[in-house]
Coordinates of C-alpha atoms and ligand atoms in Angstrom, one line a residue:
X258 CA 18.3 19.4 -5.7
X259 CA 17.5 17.1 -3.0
X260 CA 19.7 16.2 0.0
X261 CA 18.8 12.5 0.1
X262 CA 20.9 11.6 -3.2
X263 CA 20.9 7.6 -2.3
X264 CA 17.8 6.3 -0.9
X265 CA 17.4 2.4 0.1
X266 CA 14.0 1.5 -1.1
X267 CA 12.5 -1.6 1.0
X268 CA 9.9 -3.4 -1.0
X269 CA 10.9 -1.5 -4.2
X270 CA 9.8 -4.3 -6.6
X271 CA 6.3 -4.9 -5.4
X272 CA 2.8 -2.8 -5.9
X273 CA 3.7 0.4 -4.3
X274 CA 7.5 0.5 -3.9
X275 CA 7.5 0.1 -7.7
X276 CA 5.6 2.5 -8.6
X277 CA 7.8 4.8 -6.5
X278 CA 10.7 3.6 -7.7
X279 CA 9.2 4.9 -11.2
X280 CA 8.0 8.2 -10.1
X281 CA 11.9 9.1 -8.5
X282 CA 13.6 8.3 -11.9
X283 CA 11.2 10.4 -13.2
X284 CA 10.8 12.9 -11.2
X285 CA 14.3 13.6 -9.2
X286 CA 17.1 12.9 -11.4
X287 CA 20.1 13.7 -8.5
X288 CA 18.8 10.5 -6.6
X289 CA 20.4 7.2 -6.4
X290 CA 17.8 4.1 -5.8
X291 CA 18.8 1.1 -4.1
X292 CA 15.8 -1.4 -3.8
X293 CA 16.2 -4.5 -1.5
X294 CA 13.8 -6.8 -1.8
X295 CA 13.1 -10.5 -1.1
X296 CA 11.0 -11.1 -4.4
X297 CA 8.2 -13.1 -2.3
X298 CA 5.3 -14.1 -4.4
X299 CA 4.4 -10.5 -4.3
X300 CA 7.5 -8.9 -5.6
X301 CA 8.4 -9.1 -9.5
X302 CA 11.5 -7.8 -10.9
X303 CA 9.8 -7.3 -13.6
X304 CA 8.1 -4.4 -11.9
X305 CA 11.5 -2.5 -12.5
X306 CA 12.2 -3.5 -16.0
X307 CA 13.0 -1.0 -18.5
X308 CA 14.9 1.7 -15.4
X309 CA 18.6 2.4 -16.0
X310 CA 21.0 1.0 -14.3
X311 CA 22.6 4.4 -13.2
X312 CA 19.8 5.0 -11.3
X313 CA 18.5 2.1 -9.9
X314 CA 19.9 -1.1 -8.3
X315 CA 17.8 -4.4 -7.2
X316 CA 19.7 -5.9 -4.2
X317 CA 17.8 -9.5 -3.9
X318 CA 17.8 -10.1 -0.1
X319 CA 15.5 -9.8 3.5
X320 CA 14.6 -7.4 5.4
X321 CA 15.7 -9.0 8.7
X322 CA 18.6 -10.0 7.4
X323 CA 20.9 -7.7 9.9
X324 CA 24.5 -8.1 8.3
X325 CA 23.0 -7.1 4.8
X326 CA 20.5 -4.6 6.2
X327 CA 23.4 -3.1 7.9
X328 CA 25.6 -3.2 5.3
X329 CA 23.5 -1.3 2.8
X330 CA 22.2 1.3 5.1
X331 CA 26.0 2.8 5.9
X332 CA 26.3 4.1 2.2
X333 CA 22.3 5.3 2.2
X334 CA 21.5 9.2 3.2
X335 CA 17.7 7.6 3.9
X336 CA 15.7 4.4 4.3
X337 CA 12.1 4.7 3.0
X338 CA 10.5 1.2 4.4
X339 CA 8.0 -0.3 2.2
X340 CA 8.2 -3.6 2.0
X341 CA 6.1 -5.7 4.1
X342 CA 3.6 -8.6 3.9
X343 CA 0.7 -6.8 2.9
X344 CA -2.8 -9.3 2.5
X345 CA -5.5 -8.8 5.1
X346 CA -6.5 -12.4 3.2
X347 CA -3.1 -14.0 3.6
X348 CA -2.5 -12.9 7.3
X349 CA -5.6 -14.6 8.6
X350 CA -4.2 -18.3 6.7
X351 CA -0.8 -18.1 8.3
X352 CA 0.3 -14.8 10.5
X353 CA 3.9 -16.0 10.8
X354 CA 5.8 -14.2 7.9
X355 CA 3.8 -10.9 8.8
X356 CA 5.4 -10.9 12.6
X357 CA 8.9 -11.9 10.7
X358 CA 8.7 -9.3 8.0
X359 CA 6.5 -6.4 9.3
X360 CA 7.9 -6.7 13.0
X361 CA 11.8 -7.9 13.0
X362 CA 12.2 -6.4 9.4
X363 CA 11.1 -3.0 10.7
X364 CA 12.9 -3.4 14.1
X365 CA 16.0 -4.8 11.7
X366 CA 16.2 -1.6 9.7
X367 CA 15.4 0.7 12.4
X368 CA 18.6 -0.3 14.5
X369 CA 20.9 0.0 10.8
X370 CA 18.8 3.6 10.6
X371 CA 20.2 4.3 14.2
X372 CA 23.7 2.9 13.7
X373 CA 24.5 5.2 10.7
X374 CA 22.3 8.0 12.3
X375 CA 20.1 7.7 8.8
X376 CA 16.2 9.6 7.7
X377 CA 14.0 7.0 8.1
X378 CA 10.4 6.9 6.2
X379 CA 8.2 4.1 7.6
X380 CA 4.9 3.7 5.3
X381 CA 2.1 2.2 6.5
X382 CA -1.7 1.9 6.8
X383 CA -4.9 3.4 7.6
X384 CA -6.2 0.4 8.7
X385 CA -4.0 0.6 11.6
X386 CA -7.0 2.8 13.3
X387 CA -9.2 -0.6 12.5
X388 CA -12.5 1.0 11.0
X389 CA -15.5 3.5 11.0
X390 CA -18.9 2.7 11.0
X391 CA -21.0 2.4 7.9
X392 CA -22.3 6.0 6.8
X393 CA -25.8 5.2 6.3
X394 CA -25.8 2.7 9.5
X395 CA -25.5 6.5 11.3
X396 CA -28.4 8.6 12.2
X397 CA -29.0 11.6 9.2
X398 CA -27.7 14.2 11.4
X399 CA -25.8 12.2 14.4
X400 CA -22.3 12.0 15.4
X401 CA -19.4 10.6 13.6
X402 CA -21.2 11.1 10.1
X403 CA -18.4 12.6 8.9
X404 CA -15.8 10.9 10.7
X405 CA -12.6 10.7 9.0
X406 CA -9.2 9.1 10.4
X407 CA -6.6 11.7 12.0
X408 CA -3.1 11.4 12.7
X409 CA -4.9 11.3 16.7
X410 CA -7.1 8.9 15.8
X411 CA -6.8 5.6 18.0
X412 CA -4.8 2.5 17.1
X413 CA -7.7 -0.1 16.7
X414 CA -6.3 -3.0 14.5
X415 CA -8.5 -5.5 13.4
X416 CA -6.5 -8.9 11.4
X417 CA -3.1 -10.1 12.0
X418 CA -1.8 -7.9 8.9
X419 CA -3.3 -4.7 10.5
X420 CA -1.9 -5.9 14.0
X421 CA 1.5 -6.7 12.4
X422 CA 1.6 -2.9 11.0
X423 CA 0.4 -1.1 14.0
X424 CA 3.4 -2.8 15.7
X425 CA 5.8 -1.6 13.1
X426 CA 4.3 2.1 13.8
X427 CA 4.8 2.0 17.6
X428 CA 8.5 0.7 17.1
X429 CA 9.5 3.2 14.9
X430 CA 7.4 5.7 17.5
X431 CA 9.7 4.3 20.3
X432 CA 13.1 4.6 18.1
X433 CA 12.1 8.7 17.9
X434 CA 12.0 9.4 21.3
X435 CA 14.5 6.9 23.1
X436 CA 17.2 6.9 20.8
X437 CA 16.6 10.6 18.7
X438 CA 15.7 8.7 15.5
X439 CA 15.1 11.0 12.6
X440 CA 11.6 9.3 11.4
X441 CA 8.5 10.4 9.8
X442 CA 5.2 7.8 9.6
X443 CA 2.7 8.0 6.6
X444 CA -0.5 6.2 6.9
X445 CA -2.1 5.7 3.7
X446 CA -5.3 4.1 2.2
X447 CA -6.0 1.8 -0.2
X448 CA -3.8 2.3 -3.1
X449 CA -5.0 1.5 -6.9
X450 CA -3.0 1.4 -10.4
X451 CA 0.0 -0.5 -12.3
X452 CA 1.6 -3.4 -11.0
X453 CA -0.5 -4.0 -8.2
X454 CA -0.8 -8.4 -7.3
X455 CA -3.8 -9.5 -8.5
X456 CA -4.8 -11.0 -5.2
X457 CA -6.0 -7.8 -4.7
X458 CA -9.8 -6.5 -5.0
X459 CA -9.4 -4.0 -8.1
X460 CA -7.0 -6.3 -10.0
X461 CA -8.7 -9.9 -9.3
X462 CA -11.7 -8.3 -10.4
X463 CA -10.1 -6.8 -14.0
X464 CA -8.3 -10.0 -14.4
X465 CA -11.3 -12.3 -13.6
X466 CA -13.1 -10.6 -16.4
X467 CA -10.3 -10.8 -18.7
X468 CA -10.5 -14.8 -17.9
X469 CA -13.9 -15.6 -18.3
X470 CA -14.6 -15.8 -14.2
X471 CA -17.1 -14.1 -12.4
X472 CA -16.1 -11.2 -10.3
X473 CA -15.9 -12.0 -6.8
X474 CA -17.8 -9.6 -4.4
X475 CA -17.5 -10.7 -0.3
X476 CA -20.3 -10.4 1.6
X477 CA -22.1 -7.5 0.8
X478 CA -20.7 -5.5 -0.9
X479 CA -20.9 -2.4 1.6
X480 CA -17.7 -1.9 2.9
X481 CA -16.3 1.2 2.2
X482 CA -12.5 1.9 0.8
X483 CA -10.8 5.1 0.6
X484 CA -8.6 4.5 -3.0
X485 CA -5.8 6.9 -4.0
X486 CA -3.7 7.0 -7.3
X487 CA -0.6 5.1 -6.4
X488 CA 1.6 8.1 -8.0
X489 CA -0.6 10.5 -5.5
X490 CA 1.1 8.3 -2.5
X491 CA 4.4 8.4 -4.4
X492 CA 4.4 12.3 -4.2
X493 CA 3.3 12.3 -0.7
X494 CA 5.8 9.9 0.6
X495 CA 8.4 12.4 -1.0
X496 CA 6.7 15.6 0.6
X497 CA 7.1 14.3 3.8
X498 CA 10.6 13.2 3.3
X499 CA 11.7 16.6 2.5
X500 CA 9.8 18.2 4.3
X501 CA 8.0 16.5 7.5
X502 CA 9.1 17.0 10.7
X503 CA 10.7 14.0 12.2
X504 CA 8.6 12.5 14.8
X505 CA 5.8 13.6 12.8
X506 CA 2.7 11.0 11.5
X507 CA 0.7 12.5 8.3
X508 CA -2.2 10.9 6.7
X509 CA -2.1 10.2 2.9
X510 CA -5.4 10.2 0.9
X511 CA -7.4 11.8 -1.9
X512 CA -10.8 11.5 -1.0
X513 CA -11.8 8.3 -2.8
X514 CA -14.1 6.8 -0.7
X515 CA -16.4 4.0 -2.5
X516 CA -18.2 1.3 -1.5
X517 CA -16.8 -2.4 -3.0
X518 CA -19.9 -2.7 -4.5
X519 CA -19.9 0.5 -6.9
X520 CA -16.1 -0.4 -8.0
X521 CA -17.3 -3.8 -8.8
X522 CA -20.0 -2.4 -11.3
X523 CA -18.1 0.7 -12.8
X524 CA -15.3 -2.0 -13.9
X525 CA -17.9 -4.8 -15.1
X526 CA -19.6 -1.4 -17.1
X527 CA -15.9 -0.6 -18.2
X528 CA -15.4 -3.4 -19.5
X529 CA -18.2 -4.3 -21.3
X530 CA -20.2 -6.4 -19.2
X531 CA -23.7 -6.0 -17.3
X532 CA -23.0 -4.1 -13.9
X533 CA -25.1 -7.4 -12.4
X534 CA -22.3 -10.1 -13.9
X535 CA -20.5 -11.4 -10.7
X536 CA -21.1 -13.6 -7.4
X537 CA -21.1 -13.1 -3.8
X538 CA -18.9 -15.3 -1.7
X539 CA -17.8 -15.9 1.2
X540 CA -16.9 -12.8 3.8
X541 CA -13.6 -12.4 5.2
X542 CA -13.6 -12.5 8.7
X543 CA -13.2 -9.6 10.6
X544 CA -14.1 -7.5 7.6
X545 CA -12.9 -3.8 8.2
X546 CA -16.3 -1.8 7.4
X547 CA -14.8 1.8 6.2
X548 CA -11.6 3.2 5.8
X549 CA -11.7 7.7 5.7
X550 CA -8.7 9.5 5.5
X551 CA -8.4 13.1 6.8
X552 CA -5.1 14.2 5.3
X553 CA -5.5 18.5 6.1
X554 CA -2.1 18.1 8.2
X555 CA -0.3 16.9 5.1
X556 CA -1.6 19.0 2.7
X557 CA -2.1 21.8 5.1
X558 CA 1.8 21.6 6.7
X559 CA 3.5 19.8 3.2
X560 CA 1.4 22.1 0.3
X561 CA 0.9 18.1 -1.0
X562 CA -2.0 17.5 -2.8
X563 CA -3.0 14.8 -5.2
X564 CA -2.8 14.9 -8.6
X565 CA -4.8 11.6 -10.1
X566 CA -8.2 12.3 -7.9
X567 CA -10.9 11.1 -11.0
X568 CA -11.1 8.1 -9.5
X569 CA -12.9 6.9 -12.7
X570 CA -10.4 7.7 -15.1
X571 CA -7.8 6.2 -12.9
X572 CA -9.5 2.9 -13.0
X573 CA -9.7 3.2 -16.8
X574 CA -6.3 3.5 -17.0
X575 CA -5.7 0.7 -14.7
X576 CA -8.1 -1.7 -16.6
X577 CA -6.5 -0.9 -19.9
X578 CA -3.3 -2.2 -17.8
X579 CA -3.9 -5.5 -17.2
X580 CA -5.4 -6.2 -20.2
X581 CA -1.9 -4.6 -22.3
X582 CA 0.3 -6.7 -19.6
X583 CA -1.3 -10.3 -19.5
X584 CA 2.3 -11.6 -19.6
X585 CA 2.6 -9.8 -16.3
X586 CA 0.1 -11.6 -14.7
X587 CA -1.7 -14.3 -16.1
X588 CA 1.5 -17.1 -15.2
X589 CA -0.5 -16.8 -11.5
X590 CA -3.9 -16.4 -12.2
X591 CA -5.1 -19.9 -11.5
X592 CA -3.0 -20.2 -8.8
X593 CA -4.6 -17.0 -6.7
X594 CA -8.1 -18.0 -7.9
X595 CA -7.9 -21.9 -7.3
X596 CA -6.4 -20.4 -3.4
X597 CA -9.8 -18.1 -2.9
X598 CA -11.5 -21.0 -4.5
X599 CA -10.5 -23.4 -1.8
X600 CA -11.7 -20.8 1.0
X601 CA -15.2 -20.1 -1.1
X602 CA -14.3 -16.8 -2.2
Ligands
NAD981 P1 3.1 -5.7 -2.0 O1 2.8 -6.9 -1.3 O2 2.7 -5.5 -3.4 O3 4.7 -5.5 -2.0 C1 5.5 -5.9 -0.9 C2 7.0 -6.0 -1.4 O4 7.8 -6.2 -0.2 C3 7.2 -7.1 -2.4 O5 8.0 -6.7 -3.4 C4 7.9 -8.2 -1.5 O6 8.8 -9.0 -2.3 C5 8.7 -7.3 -0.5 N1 9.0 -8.1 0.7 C6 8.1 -8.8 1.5 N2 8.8 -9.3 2.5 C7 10.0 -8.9 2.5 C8 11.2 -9.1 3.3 N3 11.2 -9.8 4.4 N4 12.4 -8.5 2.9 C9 12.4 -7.7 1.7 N5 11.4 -7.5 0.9 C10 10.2 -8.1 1.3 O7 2.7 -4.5 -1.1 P2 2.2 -3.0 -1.4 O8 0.7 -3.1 -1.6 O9 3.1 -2.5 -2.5 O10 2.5 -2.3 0.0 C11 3.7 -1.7 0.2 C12 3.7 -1.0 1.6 O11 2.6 0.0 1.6 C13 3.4 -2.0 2.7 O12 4.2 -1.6 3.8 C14 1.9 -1.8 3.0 O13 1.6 -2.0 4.4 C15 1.8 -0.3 2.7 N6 0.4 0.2 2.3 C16 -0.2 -0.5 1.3 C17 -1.5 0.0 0.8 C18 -2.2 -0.6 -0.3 O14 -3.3 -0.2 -0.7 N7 -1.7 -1.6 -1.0 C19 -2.0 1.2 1.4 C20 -1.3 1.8 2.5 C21 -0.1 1.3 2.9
DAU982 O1 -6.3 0.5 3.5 C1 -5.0 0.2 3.1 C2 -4.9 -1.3 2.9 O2 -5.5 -1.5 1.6 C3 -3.4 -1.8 2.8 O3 -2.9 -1.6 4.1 C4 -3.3 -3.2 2.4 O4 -2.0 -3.6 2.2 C5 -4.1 -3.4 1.1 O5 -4.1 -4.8 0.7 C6 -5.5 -2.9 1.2 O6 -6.3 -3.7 2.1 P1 -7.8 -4.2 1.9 O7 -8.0 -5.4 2.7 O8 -8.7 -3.0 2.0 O9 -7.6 -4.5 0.3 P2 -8.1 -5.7 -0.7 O10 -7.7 -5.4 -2.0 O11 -7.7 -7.1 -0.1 O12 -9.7 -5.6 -0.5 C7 -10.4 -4.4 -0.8 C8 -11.9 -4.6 -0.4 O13 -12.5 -5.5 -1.3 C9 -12.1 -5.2 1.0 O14 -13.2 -4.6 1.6 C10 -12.3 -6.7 0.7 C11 -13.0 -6.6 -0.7 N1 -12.7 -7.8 -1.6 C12 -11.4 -8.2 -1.8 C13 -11.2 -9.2 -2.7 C14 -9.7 -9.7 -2.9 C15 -13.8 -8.4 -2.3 O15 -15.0 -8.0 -2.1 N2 -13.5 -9.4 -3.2 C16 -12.2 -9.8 -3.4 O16 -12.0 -10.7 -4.2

């Protein structure tokens, strides 16, 4: 039985929220779920479709919006914070809603958290640390070869996105020790699986395919990511709700680390096509090099571990997805591409 039996969900209709959404109802069957969400471009109430109503509730509204933020926090037991703006690509056209959403949403639900004396779970991102340097650009045996991010590591933030969420860490940092807020930070990496917005690399790729366009690969293809099994971060943001110590930041990951390059040819192979079959374009500016997670403390202090670590049957799974739910996503499709298109990516 848990002792959070109403949680308020932030961001419970898009990629990740979603996905936890799904894992609570099936997974913890005492626990209420009230989602607020603003729907943006990335959220899809469709993302919930099919959940019972006795266990889920979709409240349609903002983030900063104080009088509703406030008025759904006083009958939650905890707030677990995911909705955000969350495009590196998007944050570098027009920074504005990430400072409104990722900075006065966060400071928004943090004072309702405070009010009603609530748990508060703020999840956020690796890339907070900004990056590591390129394995093989290291000497064989020289320092930092196996550098991973730590819950020490520096905050080093490269794009507005990463910026915008780095703030959102150190404000909920602050709300711990000056006003006894009982928070916990996760800081995850990149997530893959169901439901994610097909802006993103793993989906625009699948769904590129799927339409006759050439994946898109930016610059060259080296960068490292360190992917993890959306349900993997579902079961770790629950861990460290029940049982992380407030004040505490633990590092989500499952040792996925892959180059952009690789994951564009094991999905061309997936599906069919020769690993070669897709263009370079144009690099994103300020392009984050490699993302490594060290997550010991979680799985060392929490007993978490992750469950979905073939990386390769994960991204099966996820390819058979998109191409079972092209009413999902295929409204949008020529929208996001003729976007990149105008950028030359
Ligand atoms: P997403 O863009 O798919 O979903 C974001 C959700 O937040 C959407 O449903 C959107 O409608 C909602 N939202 C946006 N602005 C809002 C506002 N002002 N008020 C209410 N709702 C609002 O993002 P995601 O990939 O699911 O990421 C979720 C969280 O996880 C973010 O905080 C992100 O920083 C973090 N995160 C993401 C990853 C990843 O790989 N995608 C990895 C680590 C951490
Ligand atoms: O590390 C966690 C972060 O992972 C989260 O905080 C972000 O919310 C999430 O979007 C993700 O950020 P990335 O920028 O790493 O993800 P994205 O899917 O945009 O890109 C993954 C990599 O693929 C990155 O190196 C850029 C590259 N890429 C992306 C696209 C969209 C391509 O090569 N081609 C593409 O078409």
């Amino acid at each position: 039985m848990s002792e959070y039996k109403h949680i308020l969900v932030t961001g419970g209709a898009g990629f990740i929220g979603a996905n936890f959404v799904r894992w609570i109802v099936e997974n913890k069957p005492d626990v209420f779920v009230t989602v607020l969400d603003k729907l943006t471009y990335a959220g899809n109430k469709a993302n919930l479709a099919g959940l019972p109503e006795n266990r889920v509730k979709l409240v349609v509204g903002d983030i900063a919006d104080k009088e509703l933020v406030f008025n759904l926090a006083k009958d939650a037991d905890a707030i677990i914070h995911y909705a955000a703006e969350s495009h590196n690509d998007n944050s570098l056209k027009d920074p504005e809603p990430f400072i409104m959403t990722n900075l006065v949403g966060t400071y928004t639900l943090l004072e309702a958290a405070r009010k009603y004396d609530i748990r508060f779970h703020h999840v956020s991102t690796d890339e907070v640390y900004g990056d590591l340097p390129l394995r093989e650009d290291l000497p064989e045996h020289g320092e930092g070869k196996g550098e991973k991010f730590t819950p020490e590591s520096k905050y080093n933030p490269s794009s507005p996105y990463s910026s915008t969420k780095a703030g959102s860490d150190l404000l909920v940092r602050a709300w711990v020790r000056s006003f006894g807020l009982k928070a916990t930070i996760s800081n995850t990496s990149n997530n893959y699986g169901p439901y994610q917005h097909i802006e993103k690399f793993i989906p625009r790729q699948i769904t590129n395919i799927i339409s006759g366009i050439k994946p898109k690969l930016y610059g060259d293809g080296k960068n490292v990511r360190d992917w993890i099994n959306v349900l993997d971060h579902a079961s770790g943001v629950w861990a460290i709700l029940e049982k992380g110590k407030i004040g505490e930041v633990y590092l989500l990951g499952a040792n996925g680390e892959k180059n952009n390059k690789e994951v564009l040819e094991t999905i061309l192979e997936d599906m069919g096509k020769d690993k070669d079959d897709y263009e370079h374009v144009n690099d994103r500016a300020g392009h984050d090099l490699r993302y490594a997670i060290d997550a010991s403390k979680t799985r060392s202090e929490l007993g978490w571990e992750p469950k979905y670590t073939n990386f390769a049957e994960g991204l099966k799974d996820t390819i058979q997805w998109y191409e079972d739910n092209q009413d999902w996503w295929q409204a949008e499709k020529a929208e996001v591409e003729s976007k990149y298109a105008s950028k030359g990516q």
